[in-house]
The first five atom37 places (N, CA, C, CB, O) and aatype in JSON, in Angstrom:
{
  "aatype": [20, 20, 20, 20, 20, 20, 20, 20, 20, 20, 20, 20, 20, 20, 20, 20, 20, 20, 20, 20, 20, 20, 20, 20, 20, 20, 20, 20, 20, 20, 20, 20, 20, 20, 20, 20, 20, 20, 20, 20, 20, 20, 20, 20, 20, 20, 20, 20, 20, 20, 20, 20, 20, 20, 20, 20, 20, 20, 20, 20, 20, 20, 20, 20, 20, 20, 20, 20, 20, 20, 20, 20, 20, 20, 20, 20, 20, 20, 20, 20, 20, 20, 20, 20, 20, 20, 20, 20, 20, 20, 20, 20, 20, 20, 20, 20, 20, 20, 20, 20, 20, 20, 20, 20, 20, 20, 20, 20, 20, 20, 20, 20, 20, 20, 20, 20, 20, 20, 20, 20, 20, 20, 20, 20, 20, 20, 20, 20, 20, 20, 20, 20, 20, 20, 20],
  "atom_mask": [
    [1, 1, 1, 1, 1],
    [1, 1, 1, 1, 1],
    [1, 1, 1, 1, 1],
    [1, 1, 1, 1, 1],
    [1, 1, 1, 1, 1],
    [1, 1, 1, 1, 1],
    [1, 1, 1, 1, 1],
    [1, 1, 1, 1, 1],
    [1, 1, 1, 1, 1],
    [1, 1, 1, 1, 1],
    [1, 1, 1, 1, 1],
    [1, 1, 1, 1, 1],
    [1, 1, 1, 1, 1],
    [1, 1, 1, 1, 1],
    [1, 1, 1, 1, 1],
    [1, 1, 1, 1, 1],
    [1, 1, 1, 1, 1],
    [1, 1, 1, 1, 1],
    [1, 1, 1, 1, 1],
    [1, 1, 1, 1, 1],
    [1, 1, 1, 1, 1],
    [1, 1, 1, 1, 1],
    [1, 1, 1, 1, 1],
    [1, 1, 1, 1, 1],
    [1, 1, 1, 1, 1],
    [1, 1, 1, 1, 1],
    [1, 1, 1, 1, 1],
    [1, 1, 1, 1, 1],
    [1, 1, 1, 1, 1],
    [1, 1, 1, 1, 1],
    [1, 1, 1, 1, 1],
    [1, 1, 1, 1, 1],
    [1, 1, 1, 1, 1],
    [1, 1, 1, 1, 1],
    [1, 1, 1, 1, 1],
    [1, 1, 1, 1, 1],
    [1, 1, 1, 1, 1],
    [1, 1, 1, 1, 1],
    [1, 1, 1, 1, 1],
    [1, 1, 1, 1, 1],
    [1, 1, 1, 1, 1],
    [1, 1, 1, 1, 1],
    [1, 1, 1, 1, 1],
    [1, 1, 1, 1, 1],
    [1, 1, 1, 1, 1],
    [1, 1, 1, 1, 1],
    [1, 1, 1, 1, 1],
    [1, 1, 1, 1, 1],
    [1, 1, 1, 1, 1],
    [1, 1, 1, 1, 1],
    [1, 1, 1, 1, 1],
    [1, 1, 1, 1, 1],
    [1, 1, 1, 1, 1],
    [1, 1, 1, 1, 1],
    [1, 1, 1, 1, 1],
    [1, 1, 1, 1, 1],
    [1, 1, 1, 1, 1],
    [1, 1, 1, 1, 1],
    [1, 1, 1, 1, 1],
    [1, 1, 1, 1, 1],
    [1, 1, 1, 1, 1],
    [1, 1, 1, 1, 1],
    [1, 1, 1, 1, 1],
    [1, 1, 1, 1, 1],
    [1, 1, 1, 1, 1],
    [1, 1, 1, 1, 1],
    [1, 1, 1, 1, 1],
    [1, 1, 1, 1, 1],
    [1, 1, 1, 1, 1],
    [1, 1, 1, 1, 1],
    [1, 1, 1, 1, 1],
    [1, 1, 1, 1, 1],
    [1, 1, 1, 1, 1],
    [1, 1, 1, 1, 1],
    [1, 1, 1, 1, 1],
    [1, 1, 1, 1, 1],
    [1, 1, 1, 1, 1],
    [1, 1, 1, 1, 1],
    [1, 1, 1, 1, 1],
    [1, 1, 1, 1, 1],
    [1, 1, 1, 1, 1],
    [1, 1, 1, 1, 1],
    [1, 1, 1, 1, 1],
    [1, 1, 1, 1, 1],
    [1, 1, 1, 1, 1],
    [1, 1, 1, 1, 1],
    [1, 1, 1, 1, 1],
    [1, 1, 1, 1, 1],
    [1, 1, 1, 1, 1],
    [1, 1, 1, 1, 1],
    [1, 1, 1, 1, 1],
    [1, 1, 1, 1, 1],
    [1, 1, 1, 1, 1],
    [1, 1, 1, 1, 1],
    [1, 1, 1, 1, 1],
    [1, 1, 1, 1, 1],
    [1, 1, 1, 1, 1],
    [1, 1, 1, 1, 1],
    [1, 1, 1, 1, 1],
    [1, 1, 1, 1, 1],
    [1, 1, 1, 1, 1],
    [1, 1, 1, 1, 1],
    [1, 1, 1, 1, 1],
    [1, 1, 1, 1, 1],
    [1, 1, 1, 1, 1],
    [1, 1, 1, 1, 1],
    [1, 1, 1, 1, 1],
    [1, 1, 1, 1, 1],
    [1, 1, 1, 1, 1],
    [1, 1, 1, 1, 1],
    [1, 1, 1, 1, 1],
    [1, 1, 1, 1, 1],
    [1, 1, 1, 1, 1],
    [1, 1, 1, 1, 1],
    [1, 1, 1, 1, 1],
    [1, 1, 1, 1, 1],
    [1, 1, 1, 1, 1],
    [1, 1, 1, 1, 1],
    [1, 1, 1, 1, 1],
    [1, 1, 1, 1, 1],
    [1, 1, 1, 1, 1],
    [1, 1, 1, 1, 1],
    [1, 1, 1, 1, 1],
    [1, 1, 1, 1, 1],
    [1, 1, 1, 1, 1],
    [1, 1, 1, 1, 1],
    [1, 1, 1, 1, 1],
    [1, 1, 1, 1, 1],
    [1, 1, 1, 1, 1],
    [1, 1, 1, 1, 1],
    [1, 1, 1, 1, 1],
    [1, 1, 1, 1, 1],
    [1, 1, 1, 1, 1],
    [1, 1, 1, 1, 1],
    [1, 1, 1, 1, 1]
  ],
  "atom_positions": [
    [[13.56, 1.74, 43.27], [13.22, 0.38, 42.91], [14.45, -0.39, 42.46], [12.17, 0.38, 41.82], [14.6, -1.56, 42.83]],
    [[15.12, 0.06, 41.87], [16.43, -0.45, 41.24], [17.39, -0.93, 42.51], [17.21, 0.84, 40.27], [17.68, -2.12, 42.43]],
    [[17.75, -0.48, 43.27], [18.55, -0.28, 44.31], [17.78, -1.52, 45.6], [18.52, 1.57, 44.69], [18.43, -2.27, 46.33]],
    [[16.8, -1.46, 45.57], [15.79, -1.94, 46.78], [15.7, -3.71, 46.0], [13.79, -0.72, 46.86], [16.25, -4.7, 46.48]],
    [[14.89, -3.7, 44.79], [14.51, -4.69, 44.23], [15.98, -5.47, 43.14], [13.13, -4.12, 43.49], [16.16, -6.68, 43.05]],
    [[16.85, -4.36, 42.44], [17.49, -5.49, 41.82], [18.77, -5.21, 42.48], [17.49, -5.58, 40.16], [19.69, -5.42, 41.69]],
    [[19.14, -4.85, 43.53], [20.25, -4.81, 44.03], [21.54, -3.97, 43.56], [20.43, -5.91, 44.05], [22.66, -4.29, 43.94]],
    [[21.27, -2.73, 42.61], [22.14, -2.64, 41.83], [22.04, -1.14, 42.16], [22.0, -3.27, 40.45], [21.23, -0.81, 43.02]],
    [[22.99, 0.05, 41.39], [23.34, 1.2, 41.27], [22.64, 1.75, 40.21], [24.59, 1.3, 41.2], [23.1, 1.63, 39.08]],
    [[21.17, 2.56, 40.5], [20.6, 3.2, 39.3], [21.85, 4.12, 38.83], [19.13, 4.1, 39.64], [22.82, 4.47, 39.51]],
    [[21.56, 4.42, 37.44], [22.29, 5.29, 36.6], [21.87, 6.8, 37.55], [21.71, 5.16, 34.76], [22.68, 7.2, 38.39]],
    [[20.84, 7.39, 37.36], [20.39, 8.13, 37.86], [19.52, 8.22, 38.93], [20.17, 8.48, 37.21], [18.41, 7.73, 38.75]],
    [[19.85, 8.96, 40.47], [19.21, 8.88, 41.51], [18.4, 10.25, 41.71], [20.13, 8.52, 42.55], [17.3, 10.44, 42.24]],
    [[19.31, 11.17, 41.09], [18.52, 12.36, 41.5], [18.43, 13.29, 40.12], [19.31, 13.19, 42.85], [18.67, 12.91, 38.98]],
    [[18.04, 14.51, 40.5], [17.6, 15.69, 39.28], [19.44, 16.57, 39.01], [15.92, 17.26, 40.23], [20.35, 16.73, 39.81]],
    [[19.34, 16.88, 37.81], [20.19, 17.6, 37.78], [19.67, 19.44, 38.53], [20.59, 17.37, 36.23], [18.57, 19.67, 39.04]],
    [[20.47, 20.17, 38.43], [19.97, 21.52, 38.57], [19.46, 21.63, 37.59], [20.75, 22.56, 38.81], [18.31, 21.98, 37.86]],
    [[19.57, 21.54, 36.61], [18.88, 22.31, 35.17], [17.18, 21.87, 35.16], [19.77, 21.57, 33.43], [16.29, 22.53, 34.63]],
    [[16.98, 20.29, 36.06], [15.63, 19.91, 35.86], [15.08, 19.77, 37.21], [15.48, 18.65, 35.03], [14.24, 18.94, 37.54]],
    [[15.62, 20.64, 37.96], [15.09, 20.76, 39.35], [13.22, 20.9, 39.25], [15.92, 22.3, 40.1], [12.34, 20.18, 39.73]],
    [[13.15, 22.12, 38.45], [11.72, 22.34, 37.86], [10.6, 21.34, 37.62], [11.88, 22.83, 36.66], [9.4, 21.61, 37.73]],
    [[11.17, 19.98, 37.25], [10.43, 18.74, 36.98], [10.12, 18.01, 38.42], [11.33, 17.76, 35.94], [9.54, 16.92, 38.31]],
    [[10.38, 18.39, 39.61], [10.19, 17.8, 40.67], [8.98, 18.82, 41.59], [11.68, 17.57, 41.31], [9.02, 20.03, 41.8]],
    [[8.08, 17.96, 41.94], [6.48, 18.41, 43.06], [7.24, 18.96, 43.8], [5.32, 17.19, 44.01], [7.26, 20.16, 43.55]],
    [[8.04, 18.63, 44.78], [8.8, 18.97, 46.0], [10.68, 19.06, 46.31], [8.22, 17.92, 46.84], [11.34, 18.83, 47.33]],
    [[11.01, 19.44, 45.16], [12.36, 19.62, 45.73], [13.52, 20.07, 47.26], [12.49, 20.31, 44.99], [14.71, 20.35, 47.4]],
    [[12.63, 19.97, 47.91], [13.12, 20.61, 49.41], [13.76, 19.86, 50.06], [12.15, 21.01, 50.36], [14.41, 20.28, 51.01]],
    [[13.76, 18.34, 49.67], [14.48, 17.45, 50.04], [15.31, 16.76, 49.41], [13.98, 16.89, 50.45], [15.6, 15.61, 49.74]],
    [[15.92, 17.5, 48.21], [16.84, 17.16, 47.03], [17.9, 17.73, 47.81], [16.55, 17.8, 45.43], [17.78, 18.85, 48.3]],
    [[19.22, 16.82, 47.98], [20.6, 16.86, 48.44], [21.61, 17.28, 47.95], [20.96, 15.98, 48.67], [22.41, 18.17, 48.2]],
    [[21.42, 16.1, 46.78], [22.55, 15.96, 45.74], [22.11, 15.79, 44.64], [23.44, 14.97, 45.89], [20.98, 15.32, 44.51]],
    [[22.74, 16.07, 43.74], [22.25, 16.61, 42.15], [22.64, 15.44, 41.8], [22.95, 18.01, 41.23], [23.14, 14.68, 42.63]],
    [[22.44, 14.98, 40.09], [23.13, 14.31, 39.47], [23.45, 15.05, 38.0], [22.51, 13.05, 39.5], [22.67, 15.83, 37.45]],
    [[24.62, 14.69, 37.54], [25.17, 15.42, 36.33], [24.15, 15.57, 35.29], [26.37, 14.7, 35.71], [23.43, 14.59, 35.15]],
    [[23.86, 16.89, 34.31], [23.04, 16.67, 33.58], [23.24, 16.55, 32.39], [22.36, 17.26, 33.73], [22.47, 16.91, 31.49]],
    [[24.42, 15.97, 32.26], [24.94, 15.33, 30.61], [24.51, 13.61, 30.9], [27.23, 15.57, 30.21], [24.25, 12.9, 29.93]],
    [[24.47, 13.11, 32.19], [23.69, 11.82, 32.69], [22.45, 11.76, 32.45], [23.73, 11.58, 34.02], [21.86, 10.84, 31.89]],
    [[22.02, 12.72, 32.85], [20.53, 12.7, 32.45], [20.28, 12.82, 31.3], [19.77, 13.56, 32.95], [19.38, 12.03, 30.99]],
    [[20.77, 13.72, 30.03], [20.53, 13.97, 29.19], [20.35, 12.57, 28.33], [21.29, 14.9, 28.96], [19.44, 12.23, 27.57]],
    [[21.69, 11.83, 28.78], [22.0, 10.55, 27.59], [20.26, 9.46, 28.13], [24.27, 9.3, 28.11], [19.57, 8.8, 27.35]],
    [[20.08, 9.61, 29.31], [19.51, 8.16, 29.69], [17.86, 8.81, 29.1], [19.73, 7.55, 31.84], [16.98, 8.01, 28.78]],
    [[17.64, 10.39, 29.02], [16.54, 10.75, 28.08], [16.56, 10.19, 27.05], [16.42, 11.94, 27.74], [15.74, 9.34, 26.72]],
    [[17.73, 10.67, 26.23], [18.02, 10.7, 24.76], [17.77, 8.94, 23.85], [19.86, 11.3, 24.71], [17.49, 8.58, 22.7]],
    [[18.09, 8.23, 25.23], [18.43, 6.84, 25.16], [16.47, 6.3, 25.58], [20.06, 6.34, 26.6], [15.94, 5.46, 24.85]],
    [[16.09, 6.6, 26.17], [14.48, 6.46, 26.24], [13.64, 6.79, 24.79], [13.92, 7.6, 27.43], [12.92, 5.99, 24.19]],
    [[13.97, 8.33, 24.38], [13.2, 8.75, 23.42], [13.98, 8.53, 21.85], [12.84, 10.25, 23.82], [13.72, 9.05, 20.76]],
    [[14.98, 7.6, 22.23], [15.11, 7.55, 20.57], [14.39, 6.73, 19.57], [16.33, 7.19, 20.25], [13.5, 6.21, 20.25]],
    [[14.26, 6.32, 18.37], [13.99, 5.76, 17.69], [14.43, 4.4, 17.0], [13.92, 6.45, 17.33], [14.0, 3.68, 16.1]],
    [[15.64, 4.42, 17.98], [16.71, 3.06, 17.47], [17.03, 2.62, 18.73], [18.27, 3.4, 16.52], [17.14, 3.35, 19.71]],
    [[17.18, 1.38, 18.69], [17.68, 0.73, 20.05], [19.36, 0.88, 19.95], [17.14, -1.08, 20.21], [20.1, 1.11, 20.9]],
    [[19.59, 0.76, 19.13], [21.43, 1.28, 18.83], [21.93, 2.13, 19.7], [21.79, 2.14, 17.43], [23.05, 2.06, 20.2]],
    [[20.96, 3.08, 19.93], [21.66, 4.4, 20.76], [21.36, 4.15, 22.06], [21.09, 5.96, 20.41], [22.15, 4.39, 22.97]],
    [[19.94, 3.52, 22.28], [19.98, 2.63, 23.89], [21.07, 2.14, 24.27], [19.16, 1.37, 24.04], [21.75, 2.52, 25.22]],
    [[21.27, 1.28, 23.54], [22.59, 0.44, 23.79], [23.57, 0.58, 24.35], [23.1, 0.17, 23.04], [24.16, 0.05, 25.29]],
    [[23.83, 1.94, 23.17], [25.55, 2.42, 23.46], [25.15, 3.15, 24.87], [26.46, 3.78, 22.02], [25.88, 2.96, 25.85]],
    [[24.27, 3.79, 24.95], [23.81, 4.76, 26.29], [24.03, 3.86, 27.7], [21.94, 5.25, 26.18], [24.65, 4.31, 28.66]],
    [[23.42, 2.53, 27.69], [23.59, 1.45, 28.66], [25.26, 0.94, 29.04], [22.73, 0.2, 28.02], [25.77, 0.48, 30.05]],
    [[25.82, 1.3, 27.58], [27.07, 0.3, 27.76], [28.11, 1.44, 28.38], [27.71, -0.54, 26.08], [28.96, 1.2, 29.25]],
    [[27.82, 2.86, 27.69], [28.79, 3.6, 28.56], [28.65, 3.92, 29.62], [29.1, 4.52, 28.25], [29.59, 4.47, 30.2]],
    [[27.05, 3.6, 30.48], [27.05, 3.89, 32.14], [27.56, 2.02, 32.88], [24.83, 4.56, 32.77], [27.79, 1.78, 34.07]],
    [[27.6, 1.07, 31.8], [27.96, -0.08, 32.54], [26.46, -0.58, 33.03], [29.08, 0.28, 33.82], [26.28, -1.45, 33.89]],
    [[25.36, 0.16, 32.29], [23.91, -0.43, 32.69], [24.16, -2.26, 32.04], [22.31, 0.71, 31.66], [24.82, -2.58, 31.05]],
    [[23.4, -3.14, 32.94], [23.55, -4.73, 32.42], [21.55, -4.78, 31.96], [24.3, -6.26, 34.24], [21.08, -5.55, 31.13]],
    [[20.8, -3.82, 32.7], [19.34, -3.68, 33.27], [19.11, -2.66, 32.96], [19.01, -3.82, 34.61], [19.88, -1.7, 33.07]],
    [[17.59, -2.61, 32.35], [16.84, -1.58, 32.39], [15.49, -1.43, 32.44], [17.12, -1.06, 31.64], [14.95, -1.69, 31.36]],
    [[14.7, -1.08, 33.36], [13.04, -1.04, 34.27], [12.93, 0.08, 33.52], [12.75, -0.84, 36.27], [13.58, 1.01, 33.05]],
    [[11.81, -0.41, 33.61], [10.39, 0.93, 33.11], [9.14, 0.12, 34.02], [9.78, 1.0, 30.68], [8.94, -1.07, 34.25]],
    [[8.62, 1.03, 34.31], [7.05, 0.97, 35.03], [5.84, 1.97, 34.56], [7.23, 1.33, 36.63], [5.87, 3.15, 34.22]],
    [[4.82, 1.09, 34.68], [3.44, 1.91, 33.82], [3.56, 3.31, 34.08], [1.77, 1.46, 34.37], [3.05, 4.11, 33.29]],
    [[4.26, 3.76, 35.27], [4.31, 5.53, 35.84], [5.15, 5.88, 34.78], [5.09, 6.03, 37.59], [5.1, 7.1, 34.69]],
    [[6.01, 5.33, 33.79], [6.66, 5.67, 32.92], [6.2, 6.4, 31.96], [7.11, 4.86, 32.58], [6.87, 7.35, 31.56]],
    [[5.05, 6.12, 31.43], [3.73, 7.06, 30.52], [3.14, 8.04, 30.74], [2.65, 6.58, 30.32], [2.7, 8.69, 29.79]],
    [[2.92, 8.53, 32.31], [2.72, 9.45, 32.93], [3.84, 10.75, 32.78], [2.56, 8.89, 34.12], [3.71, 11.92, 32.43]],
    [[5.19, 9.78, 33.28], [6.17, 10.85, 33.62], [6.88, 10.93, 32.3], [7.18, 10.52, 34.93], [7.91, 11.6, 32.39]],
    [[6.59, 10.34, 30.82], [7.77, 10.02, 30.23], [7.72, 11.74, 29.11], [7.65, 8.13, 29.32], [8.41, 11.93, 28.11]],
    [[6.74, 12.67, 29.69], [6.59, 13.82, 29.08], [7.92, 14.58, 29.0], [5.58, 14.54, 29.74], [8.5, 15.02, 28.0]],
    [[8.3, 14.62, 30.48], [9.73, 15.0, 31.05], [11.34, 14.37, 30.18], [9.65, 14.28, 32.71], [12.45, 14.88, 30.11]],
    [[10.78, 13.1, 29.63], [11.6, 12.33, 28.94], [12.09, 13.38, 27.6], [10.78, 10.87, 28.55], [13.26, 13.65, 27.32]],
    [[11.28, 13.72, 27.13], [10.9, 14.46, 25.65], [11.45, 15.82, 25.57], [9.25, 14.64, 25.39], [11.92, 16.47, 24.64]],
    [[11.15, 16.19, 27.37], [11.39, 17.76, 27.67], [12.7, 17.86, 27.43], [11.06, 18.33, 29.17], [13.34, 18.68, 26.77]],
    [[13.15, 16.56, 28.3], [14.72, 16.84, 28.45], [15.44, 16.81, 27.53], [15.37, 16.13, 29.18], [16.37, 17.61, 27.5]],
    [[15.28, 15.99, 26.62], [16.23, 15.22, 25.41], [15.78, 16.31, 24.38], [15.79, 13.31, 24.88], [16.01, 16.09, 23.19]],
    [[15.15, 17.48, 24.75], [14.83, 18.66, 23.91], [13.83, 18.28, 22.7], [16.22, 19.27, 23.33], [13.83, 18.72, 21.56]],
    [[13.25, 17.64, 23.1], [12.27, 17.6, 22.15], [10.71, 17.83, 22.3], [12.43, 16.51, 21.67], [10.41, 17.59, 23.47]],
    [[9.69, 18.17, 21.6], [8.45, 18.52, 21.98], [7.63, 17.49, 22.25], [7.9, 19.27, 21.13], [6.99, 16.87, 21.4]],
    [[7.64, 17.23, 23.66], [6.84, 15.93, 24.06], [5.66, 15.91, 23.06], [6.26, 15.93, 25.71], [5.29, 14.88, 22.5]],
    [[5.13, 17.07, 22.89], [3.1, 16.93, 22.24], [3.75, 16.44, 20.68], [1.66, 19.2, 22.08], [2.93, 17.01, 19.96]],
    [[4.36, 15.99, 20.07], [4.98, 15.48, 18.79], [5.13, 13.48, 19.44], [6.94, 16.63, 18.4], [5.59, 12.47, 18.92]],
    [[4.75, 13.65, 20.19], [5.42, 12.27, 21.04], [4.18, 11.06, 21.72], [6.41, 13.02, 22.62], [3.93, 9.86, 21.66]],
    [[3.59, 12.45, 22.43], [2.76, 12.06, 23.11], [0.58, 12.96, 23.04], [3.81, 12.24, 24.47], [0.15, 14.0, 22.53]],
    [[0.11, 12.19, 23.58], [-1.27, 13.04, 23.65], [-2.12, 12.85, 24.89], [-2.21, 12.67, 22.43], [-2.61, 11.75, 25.18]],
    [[-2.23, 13.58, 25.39], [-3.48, 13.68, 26.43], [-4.74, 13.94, 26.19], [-3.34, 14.54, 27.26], [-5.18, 15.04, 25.85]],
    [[-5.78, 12.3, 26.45], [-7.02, 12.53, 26.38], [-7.82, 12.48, 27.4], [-7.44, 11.92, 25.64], [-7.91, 11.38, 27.95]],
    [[-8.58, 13.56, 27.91], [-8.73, 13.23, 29.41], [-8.44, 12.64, 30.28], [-9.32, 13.02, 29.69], [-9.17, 11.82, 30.82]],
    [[-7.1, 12.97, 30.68], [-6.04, 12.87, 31.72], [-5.65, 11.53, 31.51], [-6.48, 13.17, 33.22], [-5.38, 10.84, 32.49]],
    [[-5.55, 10.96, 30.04], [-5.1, 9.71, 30.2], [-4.2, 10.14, 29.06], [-6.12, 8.39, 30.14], [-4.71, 10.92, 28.25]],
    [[-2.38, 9.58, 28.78], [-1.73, 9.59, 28.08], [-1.69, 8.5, 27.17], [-0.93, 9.84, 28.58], [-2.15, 7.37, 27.36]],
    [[-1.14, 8.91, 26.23], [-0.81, 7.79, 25.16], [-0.25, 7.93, 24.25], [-1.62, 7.24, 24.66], [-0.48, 9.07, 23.84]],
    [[0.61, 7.27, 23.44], [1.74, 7.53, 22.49], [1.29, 7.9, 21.19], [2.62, 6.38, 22.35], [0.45, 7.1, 20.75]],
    [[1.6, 8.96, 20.32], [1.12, 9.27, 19.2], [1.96, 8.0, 18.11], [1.42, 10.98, 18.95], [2.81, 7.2, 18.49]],
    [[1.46, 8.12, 16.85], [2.48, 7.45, 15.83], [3.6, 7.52, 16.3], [2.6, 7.97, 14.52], [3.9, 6.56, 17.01]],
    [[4.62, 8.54, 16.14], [5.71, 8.62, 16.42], [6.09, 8.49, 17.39], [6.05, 9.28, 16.15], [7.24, 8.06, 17.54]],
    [[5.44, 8.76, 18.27], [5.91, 8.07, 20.14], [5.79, 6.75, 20.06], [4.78, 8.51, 21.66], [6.14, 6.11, 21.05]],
    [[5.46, 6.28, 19.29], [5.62, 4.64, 19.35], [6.55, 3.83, 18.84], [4.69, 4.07, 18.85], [6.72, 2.62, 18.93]],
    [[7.18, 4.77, 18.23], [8.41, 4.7, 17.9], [9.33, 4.53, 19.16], [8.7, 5.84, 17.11], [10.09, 3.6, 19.45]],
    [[9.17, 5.2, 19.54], [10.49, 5.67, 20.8], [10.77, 4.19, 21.69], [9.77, 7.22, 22.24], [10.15, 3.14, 21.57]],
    [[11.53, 4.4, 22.32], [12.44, 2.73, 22.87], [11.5, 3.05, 24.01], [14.68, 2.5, 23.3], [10.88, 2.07, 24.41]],
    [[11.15, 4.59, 24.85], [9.86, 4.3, 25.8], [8.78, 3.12, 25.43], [9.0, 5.65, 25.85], [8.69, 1.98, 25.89]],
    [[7.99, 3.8, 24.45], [7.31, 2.98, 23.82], [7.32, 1.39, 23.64], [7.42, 3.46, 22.92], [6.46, 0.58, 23.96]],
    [[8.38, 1.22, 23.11], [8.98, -0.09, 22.5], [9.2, -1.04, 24.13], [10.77, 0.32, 21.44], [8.74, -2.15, 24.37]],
    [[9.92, -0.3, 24.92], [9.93, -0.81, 26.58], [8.5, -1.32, 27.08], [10.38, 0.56, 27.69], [8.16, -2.48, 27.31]],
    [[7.88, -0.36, 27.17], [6.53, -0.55, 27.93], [5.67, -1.48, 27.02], [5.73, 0.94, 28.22], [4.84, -2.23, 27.52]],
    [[5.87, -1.42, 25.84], [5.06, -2.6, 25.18], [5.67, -3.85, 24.72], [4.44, -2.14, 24.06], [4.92, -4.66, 24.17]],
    [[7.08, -4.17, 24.87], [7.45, -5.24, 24.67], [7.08, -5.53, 23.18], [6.98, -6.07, 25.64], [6.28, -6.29, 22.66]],
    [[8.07, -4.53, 22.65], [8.4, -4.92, 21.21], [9.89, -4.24, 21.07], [7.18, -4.28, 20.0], [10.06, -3.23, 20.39]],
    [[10.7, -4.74, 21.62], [12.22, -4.85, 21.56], [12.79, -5.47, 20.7], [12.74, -5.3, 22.49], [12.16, -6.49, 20.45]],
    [[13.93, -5.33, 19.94], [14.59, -5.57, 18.85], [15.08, -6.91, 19.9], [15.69, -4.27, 18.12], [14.72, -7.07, 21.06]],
    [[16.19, -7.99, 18.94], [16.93, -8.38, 19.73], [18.07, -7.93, 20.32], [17.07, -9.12, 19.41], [18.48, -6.87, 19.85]],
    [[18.86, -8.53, 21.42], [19.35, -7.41, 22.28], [19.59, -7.14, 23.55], [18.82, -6.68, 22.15], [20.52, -7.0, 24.34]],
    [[17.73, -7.07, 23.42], [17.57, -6.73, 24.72], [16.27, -7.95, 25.4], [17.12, -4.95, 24.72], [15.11, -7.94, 24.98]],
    [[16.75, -8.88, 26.45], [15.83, -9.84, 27.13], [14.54, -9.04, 28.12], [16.88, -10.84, 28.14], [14.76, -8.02, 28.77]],
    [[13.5, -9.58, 28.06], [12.81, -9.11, 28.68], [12.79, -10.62, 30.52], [11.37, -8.75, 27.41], [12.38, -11.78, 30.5]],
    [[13.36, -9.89, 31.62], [13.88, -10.95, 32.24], [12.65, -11.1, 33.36], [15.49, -10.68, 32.81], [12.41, -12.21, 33.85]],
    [[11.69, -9.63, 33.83], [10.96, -9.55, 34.72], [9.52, -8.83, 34.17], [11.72, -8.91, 35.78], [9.5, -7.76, 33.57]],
    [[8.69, -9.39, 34.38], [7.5, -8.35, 34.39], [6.5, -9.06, 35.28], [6.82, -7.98, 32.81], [6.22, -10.23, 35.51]],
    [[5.95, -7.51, 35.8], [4.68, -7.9, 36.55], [3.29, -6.98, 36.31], [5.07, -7.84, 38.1], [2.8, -6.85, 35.19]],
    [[2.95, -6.63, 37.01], [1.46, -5.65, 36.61], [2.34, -3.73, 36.6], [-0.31, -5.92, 38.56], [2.14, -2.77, 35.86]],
    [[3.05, -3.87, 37.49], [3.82, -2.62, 37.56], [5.16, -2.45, 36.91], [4.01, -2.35, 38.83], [5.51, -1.28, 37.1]],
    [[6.05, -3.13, 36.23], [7.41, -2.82, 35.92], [7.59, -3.95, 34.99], [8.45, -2.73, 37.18], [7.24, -5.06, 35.42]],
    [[8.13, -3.87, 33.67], [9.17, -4.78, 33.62], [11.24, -4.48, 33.58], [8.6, -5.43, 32.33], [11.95, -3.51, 33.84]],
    [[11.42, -5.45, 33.24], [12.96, -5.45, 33.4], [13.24, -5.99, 32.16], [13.63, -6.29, 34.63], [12.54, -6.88, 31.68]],
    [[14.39, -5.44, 31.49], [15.09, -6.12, 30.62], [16.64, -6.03, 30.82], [14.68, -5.69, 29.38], [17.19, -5.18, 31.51]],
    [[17.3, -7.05, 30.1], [18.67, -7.22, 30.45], [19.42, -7.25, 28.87], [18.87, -8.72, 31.44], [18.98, -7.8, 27.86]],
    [[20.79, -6.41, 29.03], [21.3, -6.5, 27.44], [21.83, -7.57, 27.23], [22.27, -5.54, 26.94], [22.24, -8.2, 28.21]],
    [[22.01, -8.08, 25.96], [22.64, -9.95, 25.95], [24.17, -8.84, 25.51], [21.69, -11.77, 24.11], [25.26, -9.35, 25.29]]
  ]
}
């Protein structure tokens, strides 16, 4: 989506080896991407401060950053990675997710619901994605 719709170079295109495991079908995975990349753009999803977003955006040269409702679905993986216990984060109630207290915390959270510090513009939204841009 990033690449197609905003014209730009996602941070991350593919799985590292270490999170190959998180993919339905890996058989058509090429090329890896570093997993100290992945780690930060987790770490930078599930934190609790937009501060560390920030710095996470400014050292890949991110200007943008999308999230889409599939983000709640997949953002378990978010938790996995950045080593933390998604079920502290998140809860499944008949197959529907949703953020505990403390997952609502998280800049996931804070993304998908549009309660962002200042910072960060919210520039696009539609029924599936929004976009924000760092000032």
């Amino acid at each position: 989506m990033i690449k197609a719709i905003g014209e730009r170079n996602p941070i991350i295109r593919n799985p590292s080896h270490e999170i190959i495991n998180s993919i339905a079908d890996p058989s058509g995975i090429k090329e890896y991407d570093s997993h100290e990349k992945i780690f930060d753009v987790a770490s930078a999803f599930t934190a609790n401060n937009q501060t560390l977003l920030t710095q996470i955006m400014e050292k890949y040269n991110a200007e943008y950053i999308i999230v889409s409702k599939n983000d709640l679905t997949n953002c378990a993986w978010f938790f996995k990675i950045a080593n933390l216990d998604y079920a502290d984060y998140l809860v499944n109630q008949r197959g529907s997710w949703s953020f505990t207290e403390l997952g609502k915390d998280t800049m996931i959270a804070r993304l998908l619901d549009n309660t962002v510090d200042s910072g960060l513009s919210l520039v696009y939204q539609d029924q599936e994605m929004k976009i924000y841009k760092l000032e």
